[in-house]
C-alpha cells in the first residue's frame, strides 16, 4: 500500500508533467502544480524546494515508473519473447503516462540536465533491454557481439513508434499495437543468428 506522502508526490509529479507539456517550462510553477493537485503550496515547497527540485523529481519518477513497468514484464522462458514483452511494457508505460514520457525525452532535460539520481534512474530503466539482448545472444538466438548497439537499435525503433503514436503521427495503416509488433519484429531481424 502506498504512503500518503508517496501518493501526494505521485499526484504532484503527474500534475507537474501535465502543466509542463501544456504550458512549457516557463508556465510551470510550484504554485500552479499545487493548485492543479488541490493542495496548498506548503507541501510542494517542502517536498521539492524549488522548480528545479520538482523537475528533478519528475524526471526520476518518470524513469522509475518505466523501470517498474519493464521489471513487471518479467522474464520469459524464450529470450526473444522476453524482448517482445519488454517492448510492449515500454509502449504501455508511455501510453499510461504520456506527459511523463514527454518529460523524459523532451527538450526540457536537454536544457536542464538530470541530476545524478535522475541519470541513475534513466540508466536503470535501460539496463533490462541490454540484459535481454545479452540473454538472447547467450541463448544463441541473436548473433554474438556487444549487446549495447543492438539494444540501442531496438530502443530507437520502440521509442520512434511510441512517439509517433502518442503525438498522433502514426500512419493509419492498422491497429497501433499490431503496427508496433511488426516494427519490433522487423527491428530484431538483422540481429537474428542465421
C-alpha positions as a Python dict, from the first residue, in 0.01 Angstrom:
ca = {
    (1, 'X'): (0, 0, 0),
    (2, 'X'): (142, 337, -99),
    (3, 'X'): (205, 601, 166),
    (4, 'X'): (12, 926, 185),
    (5, 'X'): (336, 1112, 112),
    (6, 'X'): (407, 881, -183),
    (7, 'X'): (56, 935, -320),
    (8, 'X'): (99, 1312, -289),
    (9, 'X'): (435, 1304, -465),
    (10, 'X'): (283, 1095, -746),
    (11, 'X'): (-5, 1341, -783),
    (12, 'X'): (228, 1641, -785),
    (13, 'X'): (461, 1477, -1036),
    (14, 'X'): (171, 1392, -1266),
    (15, 'X'): (23, 1742, -1243),
    (16, 'X'): (366, 1897, -1296),
    (17, 'X'): (419, 1686, -1609),
    (18, 'X'): (78, 1785, -1746),
    (19, 'X'): (150, 2153, -1686),
    (20, 'X'): (495, 2126, -1840),
    (21, 'X'): (357, 1973, -2158),
    (22, 'X'): (66, 2218, -2177),
    (23, 'X'): (245, 2541, -2084),
    (24, 'X'): (614, 2476, -2131),
    (25, 'X'): (894, 2533, -1885),
    (26, 'X'): (806, 2899, -1841),
    (27, 'X'): (450, 2812, -1746),
    (28, 'X'): (547, 2559, -1481),
    (29, 'X'): (545, 2683, -1124),
    (30, 'X'): (514, 2517, -786),
    (31, 'X'): (205, 2727, -715),
    (32, 'X'): (34, 2604, -1033),
    (33, 'X'): (127, 2245, -954),
    (34, 'X'): (-15, 2282, -602),
    (35, 'X'): (-338, 2432, -737),
    (36, 'X'): (-374, 2160, -1001),
    (37, 'X'): (-323, 1891, -735),
    (38, 'X'): (-565, 2060, -497),
    (39, 'X'): (-314, 2120, -216),
    (40, 'X'): (-156, 2423, -55),
    (41, 'X'): (189, 2534, -167),
    (42, 'X'): (348, 2437, 166),
    (43, 'X'): (385, 2062, 92),
    (44, 'X'): (508, 2134, -260),
    (45, 'X'): (787, 2360, -135),
    (46, 'X'): (862, 2118, 150),
    (47, 'X'): (893, 1821, -85),
    (48, 'X'): (1076, 1983, -376),
    (49, 'X'): (1225, 2312, -258),
    (50, 'X'): (1203, 2486, -591),
    (51, 'X'): (1115, 2439, -956),
    (52, 'X'): (1444, 2265, -1032),
    (53, 'X'): (1378, 2020, -747),
    (54, 'X'): (1031, 1949, -886),
    (55, 'X'): (1172, 1889, -1234),
    (56, 'X'): (1437, 1654, -1097),
    (57, 'X'): (1172, 1462, -902),
    (58, 'X'): (952, 1441, -1212),
    (59, 'X'): (1241, 1309, -1418),
    (60, 'X'): (1337, 1046, -1159),
    (61, 'X'): (978, 933, -1110),
    (62, 'X'): (917, 902, -1483),
    (63, 'X'): (1215, 670, -1524),
    (64, 'X'): (1131, 485, -1202),
    (65, 'X'): (785, 409, -1342),
    (66, 'X'): (932, 297, -1673),
    (67, 'X'): (1179, 72, -1492),
    (68, 'X'): (898, -76, -1282),
    (69, 'X'): (693, -146, -1596),
    (70, 'X'): (988, -323, -1757),
    (71, 'X'): (1057, -524, -1441),
    (72, 'X'): (691, -624, -1426),
    (73, 'X'): (722, -769, -1777),
    (74, 'X'): (912, -1047, -1606),
    (75, 'X'): (1138, -1299, -1768),
    (76, 'X'): (1005, -1543, -2025),
    (77, 'X'): (1137, -1890, -2100),
    (78, 'X'): (1222, -1768, -2450),
    (79, 'X'): (1468, -1473, -2453),
    (80, 'X'): (1323, -1347, -2780),
    (81, 'X'): (974, -1346, -2629),
    (82, 'X'): (1116, -1161, -2330),
    (83, 'X'): (1248, -885, -2558),
    (84, 'X'): (899, -855, -2704),
    (85, 'X'): (748, -831, -2355),
    (86, 'X'): (995, -554, -2270),
    (87, 'X'): (898, -371, -2588),
    (88, 'X'): (529, -387, -2508),
    (89, 'X'): (589, -286, -2146),
    (90, 'X'): (776, 20, -2278),
    (91, 'X'): (483, 113, -2501),
    (92, 'X'): (225, 62, -2229),
    (93, 'X'): (425, 271, -1982),
    (94, 'X'): (440, 554, -2235),
    (95, 'X'): (69, 532, -2314),
    (96, 'X'): (-17, 522, -1943),
    (97, 'X'): (186, 838, -1876),
    (98, 'X'): (229, 1038, -2197),
    (99, 'X'): (308, 1358, -2007),
    (100, 'X'): (589, 1190, -1816),
    (101, 'X'): (708, 1023, -2136),
    (102, 'X'): (728, 1367, -2298),
    (103, 'X'): (924, 1489, -1998),
    (104, 'X'): (1175, 1203, -2011),
    (105, 'X'): (1261, 1252, -2375),
    (106, 'X'): (1164, 1612, -2445),
    (107, 'X'): (1366, 1927, -2479),
    (108, 'X'): (1343, 2025, -2109),
    (109, 'X'): (1616, 1790, -1998),
    (110, 'X'): (1841, 1887, -2282),
    (111, 'X'): (1828, 2236, -2131),
    (112, 'X'): (1820, 2130, -1764),
    (113, 'X'): (2032, 1817, -1734),
    (114, 'X'): (1923, 1549, -1489),
    (115, 'X'): (2095, 1520, -1155),
    (116, 'X'): (2297, 1214, -1057),
    (117, 'X'): (1990, 1033, -921),
    (118, 'X'): (1799, 1110, -1240),
    (119, 'X'): (2077, 974, -1459),
    (120, 'X'): (2093, 661, -1242),
    (121, 'X'): (1716, 613, -1277),
    (122, 'X'): (1739, 652, -1655),
    (123, 'X'): (2027, 405, -1676),
    (124, 'X'): (1843, 154, -1456),
    (125, 'X'): (1539, 172, -1687),
    (126, 'X'): (1757, 96, -1992),
    (127, 'X'): (1950, -198, -1844),
    (128, 'X'): (1670, -457, -1875),
    (129, 'X'): (1683, -416, -2253),
    (130, 'X'): (2062, -458, -2263),
    (131, 'X'): (2033, -762, -2035),
    (132, 'X'): (1755, -903, -2255),
    (133, 'X'): (1968, -869, -2567),
    (134, 'X'): (2262, -1029, -2386),
    (135, 'X'): (2043, -1323, -2277),
    (136, 'X'): (1922, -1374, -2636),
    (137, 'X'): (2285, -1368, -2755),
    (138, 'X'): (2389, -1618, -2488),
    (139, 'X'): (2100, -1846, -2588),
    (140, 'X'): (2225, -1836, -2948),
    (141, 'X'): (1913, -1659, -3078),
    (142, 'X'): (2091, -1334, -3161),
    (143, 'X'): (2434, -1307, -3316),
    (144, 'X'): (2723, -1268, -3075),
    (145, 'X'): (2870, -926, -3008),
    (146, 'X'): (2828, -622, -2795),
    (147, 'X'): (2463, -609, -2677),
    (148, 'X'): (2463, -229, -2642),
    (149, 'X'): (2429, -134, -3012),
    (150, 'X'): (2154, -393, -3058),
    (151, 'X'): (1969, -264, -2751),
    (152, 'X'): (2004, 93, -2875),
    (153, 'X'): (1864, -3, -3215),
    (154, 'X'): (1565, -179, -3057),
    (155, 'X'): (1503, 110, -2821),
    (156, 'X'): (1521, 362, -3107),
    (157, 'X'): (1255, 172, -3302),
    (158, 'X'): (1031, 134, -2995),
    (159, 'X'): (1078, 498, -2900),
    (160, 'X'): (1009, 619, -3252),
    (161, 'X'): (690, 415, -3285),
    (162, 'X'): (562, 521, -2943),
    (163, 'X'): (644, 886, -3008),
    (164, 'X'): (458, 875, -3338),
    (165, 'X'): (159, 712, -3171),
    (166, 'X'): (143, 948, -2873),
    (167, 'X'): (177, 1257, -3091),
    (168, 'X'): (-87, 1141, -3339),
    (169, 'X'): (155, 1099, -3630),
    (170, 'X'): (134, 723, -3674),
    (171, 'X'): (3, 645, -4025),
    (172, 'X'): (-342, 486, -4028),
    (173, 'X'): (-218, 150, -4155),
    (174, 'X'): (-394, -60, -3893),
    (175, 'X'): (-415, -115, -3521),
    (176, 'X'): (-130, 72, -3345),
    (177, 'X'): (-46, -230, -3128),
    (178, 'X'): (-19, -451, -3436),
    (179, 'X'): (193, -193, -3617),
    (180, 'X'): (418, -172, -3311),
    (181, 'X'): (459, -551, -3302),
    (182, 'X'): (553, -554, -3671),
    (183, 'X'): (807, -276, -3616),
    (184, 'X'): (965, -461, -3323),
    (185, 'X'): (980, -781, -3526),
    (186, 'X'): (1142, -602, -3819),
    (187, 'X'): (1389, -432, -3585),
    (188, 'X'): (1523, -760, -3445),
    (189, 'X'): (1558, -937, -3782),
    (190, 'X'): (1909, -813, -3872),
    (191, 'X'): (2046, -948, -3544),
    (192, 'X'): (1898, -1298, -3554),
    (193, 'X'): (2152, -1575, -3581),
    (194, 'X'): (2120, -1737, -3921),
}
